[in-house]
């Protein structure tokens, strides 16, 4: 009662509340009096990019249903055939990819238009999504991986869900929050790139992924106990987000630090590169048994193989832990290429500048051995 008395005895507070209430009533009255239907603030599409292989059929689900009186206009693209248009009873757009290249599809509803960027790739297109950090950035977003595919007559579409320094535990927390915590980086088959902030759910839905990659943060990659609970939990969460995608799961094995690394996590391994590498090898073999793993991508093994040749030294990092931007990234790219395609990377015609034939052969051989000796 004392609280109510103080409320009504405060003219300024009472006046403010009355102004807010009257404003709300006025707004309601205006809407009713004019008969104008308020515009709904929603998007028709949960995705803004669609990458598909020539000859494939894909279904694009609208983010919400259509009302009976609403008419949706779909402006197609010569690269696809529309097999089915969305209706109130079935809000699905079904497309058949027929011609390679870039294009777009426009959907217009109630005067509002949304565009879906379209990329039709080769029939052998591989689509990879990574739930990662700067180590997946080094291995997947480098300038070499898409070129290895291109030079072999293949296409790859890469999407990296990037959070710097993210552990398995951090990914779990961000998925639970639903926040747009991920810097979603895409690399199209022609090497063009884009970035946007989004929740992981938005990144994974809408595409039929061939592979989804998971990994532990580098300093914990040699700790088996860091995988025991977190990896199965993250796998279940990601699996629920990917929808009908038939994706196979990969574990991206990270690499040991450079011998002079000042990273705090190096102390756990006695600041010894070989000790860290052996711990990572053992931990990832253990982790692969915890979830349905299609395969381990042995980037760490390939980097270590190349270090042991002595051609490029024992480091191959740019700061003690991230890969050096040429040779380090190139050997990781060669590893991913061979692991994804099953093709002998030593026979790939891609020849980056600045290497002798002996050096390039050593790089590809290091990746080849890492993949074949698993």
GROMACS .gro file of C-alpha atoms in nm:
model
  374
    1UNK     CA    1   0.000   0.000   0.000
    2UNK     CA    2   0.286   0.234   0.083
    3UNK     CA    3   0.427   0.171  -0.264
    4UNK     CA    4   0.099   0.257  -0.435
    5UNK     CA    5   0.064   0.575  -0.231
    6UNK     CA    6   0.412   0.688  -0.329
    7UNK     CA    7   0.331   0.609  -0.692
    8UNK     CA    8   0.015   0.819  -0.704
    9UNK     CA    9   0.174   1.097  -0.502
   10UNK     CA   10   0.439   1.148  -0.771
   11UNK     CA   11   0.285   1.371  -1.042
   12UNK     CA   12   0.582   1.340  -1.275
   13UNK     CA   13   0.583   0.960  -1.266
   14UNK     CA   14   0.206   0.942  -1.306
   15UNK     CA   15   0.219   1.180  -1.603
   16UNK     CA   16   0.487   0.969  -1.776
   17UNK     CA   17   0.285   0.650  -1.737
   18UNK     CA   18  -0.032   0.815  -1.868
   19UNK     CA   19   0.156   0.947  -2.173
   20UNK     CA   20   0.284   0.598  -2.255
   21UNK     CA   21  -0.062   0.446  -2.215
   22UNK     CA   22  -0.232   0.713  -2.424
   23UNK     CA   23   0.030   0.678  -2.693
   24UNK     CA   24  -0.032   0.305  -2.714
   25UNK     CA   25  -0.410   0.357  -2.725
   26UNK     CA   26  -0.374   0.621  -2.994
   27UNK     CA   27  -0.162   0.394  -3.206
   28UNK     CA   28  -0.421   0.120  -3.173
   29UNK     CA   29  -0.702   0.356  -3.262
   30UNK     CA   30  -0.525   0.484  -3.569
   31UNK     CA   31  -0.475   0.131  -3.695
   32UNK     CA   32  -0.840   0.044  -3.642
   33UNK     CA   33  -0.971   0.371  -3.783
   34UNK     CA   34  -0.763   0.361  -4.099
   35UNK     CA   35  -0.808  -0.010  -4.155
   36UNK     CA   36  -0.443  -0.034  -4.259
   37UNK     CA   37  -0.294  -0.375  -4.189
   38UNK     CA   38   0.041  -0.341  -4.012
   39UNK     CA   39   0.331  -0.480  -4.210
   40UNK     CA   40   0.469  -0.802  -4.074
   41UNK     CA   41   0.840  -0.793  -4.004
   42UNK     CA   42   0.967  -1.131  -4.117
   43UNK     CA   43   1.184  -1.288  -4.381
   44UNK     CA   44   1.065  -1.543  -4.632
   45UNK     CA   45   1.408  -1.704  -4.649
   46UNK     CA   46   1.632  -1.819  -4.367
   47UNK     CA   47   1.927  -1.837  -4.607
   48UNK     CA   48   2.066  -1.589  -4.856
   49UNK     CA   49   2.291  -1.831  -5.049
   50UNK     CA   50   2.224  -2.161  -5.223
   51UNK     CA   51   2.505  -2.367  -5.373
   52UNK     CA   52   2.406  -2.679  -5.566
   53UNK     CA   53   2.561  -2.923  -5.810
   54UNK     CA   54   2.446  -2.937  -6.170
   55UNK     CA   55   2.177  -3.203  -6.207
   56UNK     CA   56   2.073  -3.192  -5.841
   57UNK     CA   57   1.724  -3.118  -5.715
   58UNK     CA   58   1.693  -2.905  -5.404
   59UNK     CA   59   1.405  -2.792  -5.184
   60UNK     CA   60   1.407  -2.447  -5.026
   61UNK     CA   61   1.170  -2.423  -4.731
   62UNK     CA   62   1.021  -2.080  -4.664
   63UNK     CA   63   1.076  -1.958  -4.310
   64UNK     CA   64   0.699  -1.940  -4.255
   65UNK     CA   65   0.378  -2.036  -4.429
   66UNK     CA   66   0.177  -1.830  -4.675
   67UNK     CA   67  -0.173  -1.702  -4.608
   68UNK     CA   68  -0.448  -1.801  -4.849
   69UNK     CA   69  -0.494  -1.448  -4.983
   70UNK     CA   70  -0.122  -1.391  -5.037
   71UNK     CA   71   0.033  -1.429  -5.381
   72UNK     CA   72   0.401  -1.507  -5.401
   73UNK     CA   73   0.587  -1.408  -5.716
   74UNK     CA   74   0.899  -1.608  -5.800
   75UNK     CA   75   1.145  -1.468  -6.052
   76UNK     CA   76   1.357  -1.759  -6.169
   77UNK     CA   77   1.707  -1.783  -6.316
   78UNK     CA   78   1.819  -1.956  -6.639
   79UNK     CA   79   2.052  -2.179  -6.436
   80UNK     CA   80   1.763  -2.363  -6.271
   81UNK     CA   81   1.420  -2.500  -6.349
   82UNK     CA   82   1.141  -2.444  -6.099
   83UNK     CA   83   0.979  -2.780  -6.033
   84UNK     CA   84   0.744  -2.659  -5.762
   85UNK     CA   85   0.635  -2.316  -5.644
   86UNK     CA   86   0.541  -2.239  -5.282
   87UNK     CA   87   0.172  -2.248  -5.192
   88UNK     CA   88  -0.019  -2.188  -4.866
   89UNK     CA   89  -0.054  -2.564  -4.820
   90UNK     CA   90   0.309  -2.639  -4.910
   91UNK     CA   91   0.554  -2.346  -4.861
   92UNK     CA   92   0.840  -2.511  -5.049
   93UNK     CA   93   1.036  -2.401  -5.356
   94UNK     CA   94   1.178  -2.697  -5.549
   95UNK     CA   95   1.455  -2.638  -5.802
   96UNK     CA   96   1.652  -2.841  -6.055
   97UNK     CA   97   2.004  -2.714  -6.130
   98UNK     CA   98   2.083  -2.733  -6.501
   99UNK     CA   99   2.354  -2.477  -6.593
  100UNK     CA  100   2.675  -2.393  -6.406
  101UNK     CA  101   2.739  -2.037  -6.291
  102UNK     CA  102   2.617  -1.759  -6.065
  103UNK     CA  103   2.267  -1.618  -6.056
  104UNK     CA  104   1.980  -1.531  -5.824
  105UNK     CA  105   1.616  -1.604  -5.757
  106UNK     CA  106   1.383  -1.327  -5.638
  107UNK     CA  107   1.076  -1.386  -5.424
  108UNK     CA  108   0.822  -1.105  -5.392
  109UNK     CA  109   0.539  -1.102  -5.140
  110UNK     CA  110   0.318  -0.804  -5.049
  111UNK     CA  111   0.554  -0.564  -5.224
  112UNK     CA  112   0.862  -0.694  -5.047
  113UNK     CA  113   1.136  -0.870  -5.246
  114UNK     CA  114   1.405  -1.103  -5.116
  115UNK     CA  115   1.685  -1.249  -5.326
  116UNK     CA  116   1.853  -1.586  -5.300
  117UNK     CA  117   2.207  -1.588  -5.439
  118UNK     CA  118   2.256  -1.897  -5.652
  119UNK     CA  119   2.571  -2.085  -5.748
  120UNK     CA  120   2.543  -2.396  -5.963
  121UNK     CA  121   2.865  -2.595  -5.951
  122UNK     CA  122   2.996  -2.904  -6.125
  123UNK     CA  123   2.832  -3.241  -6.078
  124UNK     CA  124   3.121  -3.344  -5.852
  125UNK     CA  125   3.071  -3.048  -5.614
  126UNK     CA  126   3.164  -3.119  -5.251
  127UNK     CA  127   3.012  -2.904  -4.975
  128UNK     CA  128   3.193  -2.875  -4.641
  129UNK     CA  129   3.082  -2.693  -4.326
  130UNK     CA  130   3.326  -2.644  -4.038
  131UNK     CA  131   3.237  -2.567  -3.678
  132UNK     CA  132   3.569  -2.420  -3.590
  133UNK     CA  133   3.805  -2.137  -3.514
  134UNK     CA  134   4.127  -1.991  -3.656
  135UNK     CA  135   4.271  -2.339  -3.715
  136UNK     CA  136   3.986  -2.430  -3.951
  137UNK     CA  137   4.040  -2.086  -4.105
  138UNK     CA  138   4.404  -2.173  -4.178
  139UNK     CA  139   4.322  -2.515  -4.321
  140UNK     CA  140   4.010  -2.433  -4.524
  141UNK     CA  141   4.004  -2.063  -4.611
  142UNK     CA  142   4.357  -2.048  -4.749
  143UNK     CA  143   4.416  -1.961  -5.118
  144UNK     CA  144   4.520  -2.317  -5.204
  145UNK     CA  145   4.237  -2.560  -5.127
  146UNK     CA  146   3.984  -2.431  -5.378
  147UNK     CA  147   4.264  -2.414  -5.640
  148UNK     CA  148   4.355  -2.779  -5.582
  149UNK     CA  149   3.992  -2.865  -5.657
  150UNK     CA  150   3.973  -2.636  -5.959
  151UNK     CA  151   4.294  -2.769  -6.115
  152UNK     CA  152   4.161  -3.124  -6.087
  153UNK     CA  153   3.830  -3.034  -6.253
  154UNK     CA  154   3.635  -3.039  -5.927
  155UNK     CA  155   3.436  -2.790  -5.721
  156UNK     CA  156   3.434  -2.731  -5.347
  157UNK     CA  157   3.208  -2.507  -5.140
  158UNK     CA  158   3.346  -2.420  -4.798
  159UNK     CA  159   3.165  -2.258  -4.506
  160UNK     CA  160   3.361  -2.198  -4.187
  161UNK     CA  161   3.168  -2.117  -3.870
  162UNK     CA  162   3.442  -1.912  -3.707
  163UNK     CA  163   3.476  -1.808  -3.345
  164UNK     CA  164   3.836  -1.719  -3.251
  165UNK     CA  165   3.982  -1.958  -2.996
  166UNK     CA  166   3.658  -2.154  -2.965
  167UNK     CA  167   3.667  -2.486  -2.783
  168UNK     CA  168   3.407  -2.762  -2.809
  169UNK     CA  169   3.258  -2.628  -2.487
  170UNK     CA  170   3.234  -2.274  -2.629
  171UNK     CA  171   3.052  -2.400  -2.938
  172UNK     CA  172   2.801  -2.582  -2.717
  173UNK     CA  173   2.729  -2.263  -2.523
  174UNK     CA  174   2.688  -2.053  -2.837
  175UNK     CA  175   2.448  -2.302  -2.993
  176UNK     CA  176   2.243  -2.308  -2.674
  177UNK     CA  177   2.224  -1.928  -2.670
  178UNK     CA  178   2.115  -1.906  -3.034
  179UNK     CA  179   2.306  -1.581  -3.067
  180UNK     CA  180   2.468  -1.471  -3.396
  181UNK     CA  181   2.809  -1.550  -3.249
  182UNK     CA  182   2.957  -1.705  -3.563
  183UNK     CA  183   3.148  -1.521  -3.828
  184UNK     CA  184   3.029  -1.732  -4.119
  185UNK     CA  185   3.296  -1.732  -4.391
  186UNK     CA  186   3.215  -1.879  -4.731
  187UNK     CA  187   3.450  -1.975  -5.012
  188UNK     CA  188   3.270  -2.046  -5.339
  189UNK     CA  189   3.408  -2.287  -5.601
  190UNK     CA  190   3.556  -1.994  -5.795
  191UNK     CA  191   3.741  -1.866  -5.487
  192UNK     CA  192   3.513  -1.567  -5.420
  193UNK     CA  193   3.440  -1.504  -5.054
  194UNK     CA  194   3.187  -1.349  -4.819
  195UNK     CA  195   3.134  -1.306  -4.446
  196UNK     CA  196   2.839  -1.243  -4.217
  197UNK     CA  197   2.743  -1.284  -3.851
  198UNK     CA  198   2.484  -1.554  -3.782
  199UNK     CA  199   2.387  -1.828  -3.539
  200UNK     CA  200   2.512  -2.176  -3.628
  201UNK     CA  201   2.157  -2.292  -3.697
  202UNK     CA  202   2.125  -2.044  -3.983
  203UNK     CA  203   2.462  -2.150  -4.121
  204UNK     CA  204   2.380  -2.521  -4.131
  205UNK     CA  205   2.018  -2.518  -4.242
  206UNK     CA  206   1.919  -2.489  -4.605
  207UNK     CA  207   2.218  -2.673  -4.755
  208UNK     CA  208   2.269  -3.042  -4.820
  209UNK     CA  209   2.615  -3.078  -4.670
  210UNK     CA  210   2.845  -3.360  -4.772
  211UNK     CA  211   3.068  -3.314  -4.468
  212UNK     CA  212   3.061  -3.133  -4.135
  213UNK     CA  213   3.391  -3.084  -3.955
  214UNK     CA  214   3.437  -3.057  -3.578
  215UNK     CA  215   3.758  -2.984  -3.387
  216UNK     CA  216   3.893  -2.902  -3.045
  217UNK     CA  217   4.073  -2.577  -2.961
  218UNK     CA  218   4.445  -2.624  -3.020
  219UNK     CA  219   4.573  -2.611  -2.662
  220UNK     CA  220   4.325  -2.882  -2.558
  221UNK     CA  221   4.363  -3.101  -2.867
  222UNK     CA  222   4.604  -3.333  -2.689
  223UNK     CA  223   4.379  -3.380  -2.385
  224UNK     CA  224   4.154  -3.684  -2.421
  225UNK     CA  225   3.933  -3.575  -2.132
  226UNK     CA  226   3.843  -3.254  -2.318
  227UNK     CA  227   3.658  -3.464  -2.579
  228UNK     CA  228   3.480  -3.718  -2.356
  229UNK     CA  229   3.164  -3.523  -2.277
  230UNK     CA  230   3.188  -3.218  -2.501
  231UNK     CA  231   3.233  -3.388  -2.840
  232UNK     CA  232   2.927  -3.619  -2.820
  233UNK     CA  233   2.721  -3.327  -2.688
  234UNK     CA  234   2.829  -3.096  -2.970
  235UNK     CA  235   2.772  -3.370  -3.227
  236UNK     CA  236   2.413  -3.422  -3.108
  237UNK     CA  237   2.343  -3.050  -3.121
  238UNK     CA  238   2.493  -3.003  -3.467
  239UNK     CA  239   2.314  -3.312  -3.592
  240UNK     CA  240   1.981  -3.164  -3.483
  241UNK     CA  241   2.058  -2.836  -3.663
  242UNK     CA  242   2.160  -2.978  -4.000
  243UNK     CA  243   1.807  -3.093  -4.082
  244UNK     CA  244   1.778  -3.351  -4.359
  245UNK     CA  245   2.138  -3.303  -4.472
  246UNK     CA  246   2.313  -3.642  -4.515
  247UNK     CA  247   2.644  -3.499  -4.395
  248UNK     CA  248   2.925  -3.723  -4.276
  249UNK     CA  249   3.126  -3.608  -3.977
  250UNK     CA  250   3.495  -3.525  -3.989
  251UNK     CA  251   3.737  -3.454  -3.707
  252UNK     CA  252   3.993  -3.192  -3.802
  253UNK     CA  253   4.317  -3.283  -3.629
  254UNK     CA  254   4.507  -2.969  -3.531
  255UNK     CA  255   4.888  -2.938  -3.532
  256UNK     CA  256   5.152  -2.905  -3.264
  257UNK     CA  257   5.297  -2.561  -3.197
  258UNK     CA  258   5.626  -2.430  -3.327
  259UNK     CA  259   5.927  -2.518  -3.108
  260UNK     CA  260   5.969  -2.159  -2.986
  261UNK     CA  261   5.598  -2.093  -2.932
  262UNK     CA  262   5.505  -1.866  -2.641
  263UNK     CA  263   5.141  -1.983  -2.636
  264UNK     CA  264   5.036  -2.049  -2.277
  265UNK     CA  265   4.883  -2.383  -2.372
  266UNK     CA  266   5.225  -2.512  -2.476
  267UNK     CA  267   5.324  -2.547  -2.108
  268UNK     CA  268   5.093  -2.847  -2.067
  269UNK     CA  269   5.309  -3.036  -2.315
  270UNK     CA  270   5.637  -2.934  -2.156
  271UNK     CA  271   5.690  -2.686  -2.442
  272UNK     CA  272   5.792  -2.982  -2.656
  273UNK     CA  273   5.658  -3.009  -3.011
  274UNK     CA  274   5.688  -3.388  -3.042
  275UNK     CA  275   5.516  -3.442  -2.706
  276UNK     CA  276   5.228  -3.221  -2.815
  277UNK     CA  277   5.199  -3.393  -3.152
  278UNK     CA  278   5.189  -3.742  -3.001
  279UNK     CA  279   4.925  -3.631  -2.750
  280UNK     CA  280   4.712  -3.488  -3.033
  281UNK     CA  281   4.745  -3.809  -3.235
  282UNK     CA  282   4.629  -4.018  -2.940
  283UNK     CA  283   4.347  -3.782  -2.841
  284UNK     CA  284   4.197  -3.767  -3.190
  285UNK     CA  285   4.202  -4.145  -3.227
  286UNK     CA  286   4.015  -4.159  -2.897
  287UNK     CA  287   3.772  -3.885  -3.005
  288UNK     CA  288   3.690  -4.062  -3.332
  289UNK     CA  289   3.536  -4.346  -3.130
  290UNK     CA  290   3.301  -4.111  -2.945
  291UNK     CA  291   3.088  -4.007  -3.245
  292UNK     CA  292   3.013  -4.157  -3.589
  293UNK     CA  293   3.331  -4.024  -3.750
  294UNK     CA  294   3.372  -4.068  -4.125
  295UNK     CA  295   3.740  -3.990  -4.093
  296UNK     CA  296   4.002  -3.779  -3.921
  297UNK     CA  297   4.151  -3.504  -4.139
  298UNK     CA  298   4.517  -3.539  -4.034
  299UNK     CA  299   4.638  -3.183  -4.084
  300UNK     CA  300   4.851  -3.212  -3.772
  301UNK     CA  301   5.018  -3.528  -3.899
  302UNK     CA  302   5.088  -3.374  -4.240
  303UNK     CA  303   5.245  -3.064  -4.084
  304UNK     CA  304   5.463  -3.285  -3.863
  305UNK     CA  305   5.564  -3.501  -4.160
  306UNK     CA  306   5.680  -3.193  -4.346
  307UNK     CA  307   5.869  -3.062  -4.043
  308UNK     CA  308   6.061  -3.387  -4.029
  309UNK     CA  309   6.195  -3.345  -4.384
  310UNK     CA  310   6.403  -3.048  -4.271
  311UNK     CA  311   6.330  -2.861  -4.597
  312UNK     CA  312   6.126  -2.590  -4.427
  313UNK     CA  313   6.242  -2.612  -4.065
  314UNK     CA  314   6.054  -2.734  -3.756
  315UNK     CA  315   5.818  -2.441  -3.724
  316UNK     CA  316   5.580  -2.387  -4.021
  317UNK     CA  317   5.383  -2.132  -3.815
  318UNK     CA  318   5.358  -1.754  -3.844
  319UNK     CA  319   5.327  -1.683  -3.472
  320UNK     CA  320   5.413  -2.005  -3.293
  321UNK     CA  321   5.074  -2.173  -3.345
  322UNK     CA  322   4.887  -2.049  -3.655
  323UNK     CA  323   5.010  -2.192  -3.984
  324UNK     CA  324   5.263  -2.006  -4.194
  325UNK     CA  325   5.068  -1.852  -4.481
  326UNK     CA  326   5.233  -2.038  -4.765
  327UNK     CA  327   5.392  -2.373  -4.691
  328UNK     CA  328   5.202  -2.443  -4.370
  329UNK     CA  329   4.864  -2.368  -4.524
  330UNK     CA  330   4.954  -2.547  -4.846
  331UNK     CA  331   5.031  -2.879  -4.676
  332UNK     CA  332   4.704  -2.854  -4.480
  333UNK     CA  333   4.514  -2.782  -4.802
  334UNK     CA  334   4.674  -3.082  -4.973
  335UNK     CA  335   4.566  -3.297  -4.679
  336UNK     CA  336   4.205  -3.180  -4.696
  337UNK     CA  337   4.195  -3.226  -5.073
  338UNK     CA  338   4.311  -3.587  -5.058
  339UNK     CA  339   4.098  -3.678  -4.756
  340UNK     CA  340   3.782  -3.537  -4.917
  341UNK     CA  341   3.829  -3.670  -5.270
  342UNK     CA  342   4.027  -3.989  -5.218
  343UNK     CA  343   4.252  -3.880  -5.506
  344UNK     CA  344   4.631  -3.892  -5.488
  345UNK     CA  345   4.728  -3.531  -5.422
  346UNK     CA  346   5.076  -3.598  -5.564
  347UNK     CA  347   4.911  -3.620  -5.907
  348UNK     CA  348   4.721  -3.293  -5.872
  349UNK     CA  349   4.846  -3.047  -6.139
  350UNK     CA  350   4.824  -2.741  -5.914
  351UNK     CA  351   5.170  -2.580  -5.900
  352UNK     CA  352   5.189  -2.268  -5.682
  353UNK     CA  353   5.473  -2.028  -5.756
  354UNK     CA  354   5.786  -2.006  -5.546
  355UNK     CA  355   5.865  -2.374  -5.496
  356UNK     CA  356   6.118  -2.603  -5.657
  357UNK     CA  357   5.993  -2.937  -5.784
  358UNK     CA  358   6.164  -3.108  -5.489
  359UNK     CA  359   5.994  -2.878  -5.235
  360UNK     CA  360   5.650  -2.915  -5.391
  361UNK     CA  361   5.689  -3.291  -5.408
  362UNK     CA  362   5.781  -3.297  -5.037
  363UNK     CA  363   5.473  -3.094  -4.943
  364UNK     CA  364   5.236  -3.319  -5.134
  365UNK     CA  365   5.415  -3.632  -5.009
  366UNK     CA  366   5.374  -3.518  -4.648
  367UNK     CA  367   4.998  -3.485  -4.700
  368UNK     CA  368   4.978  -3.813  -4.892
  369UNK     CA  369   5.150  -4.007  -4.614
  370UNK     CA  370   4.935  -3.846  -4.345
  371UNK     CA  371   4.614  -3.956  -4.518
  372UNK     CA  372   4.723  -4.303  -4.631
  373UNK     CA  373   4.894  -4.403  -4.306
  374UNK     CA  374   4.591  -4.345  -4.083
   0.00000   0.00000   0.00000
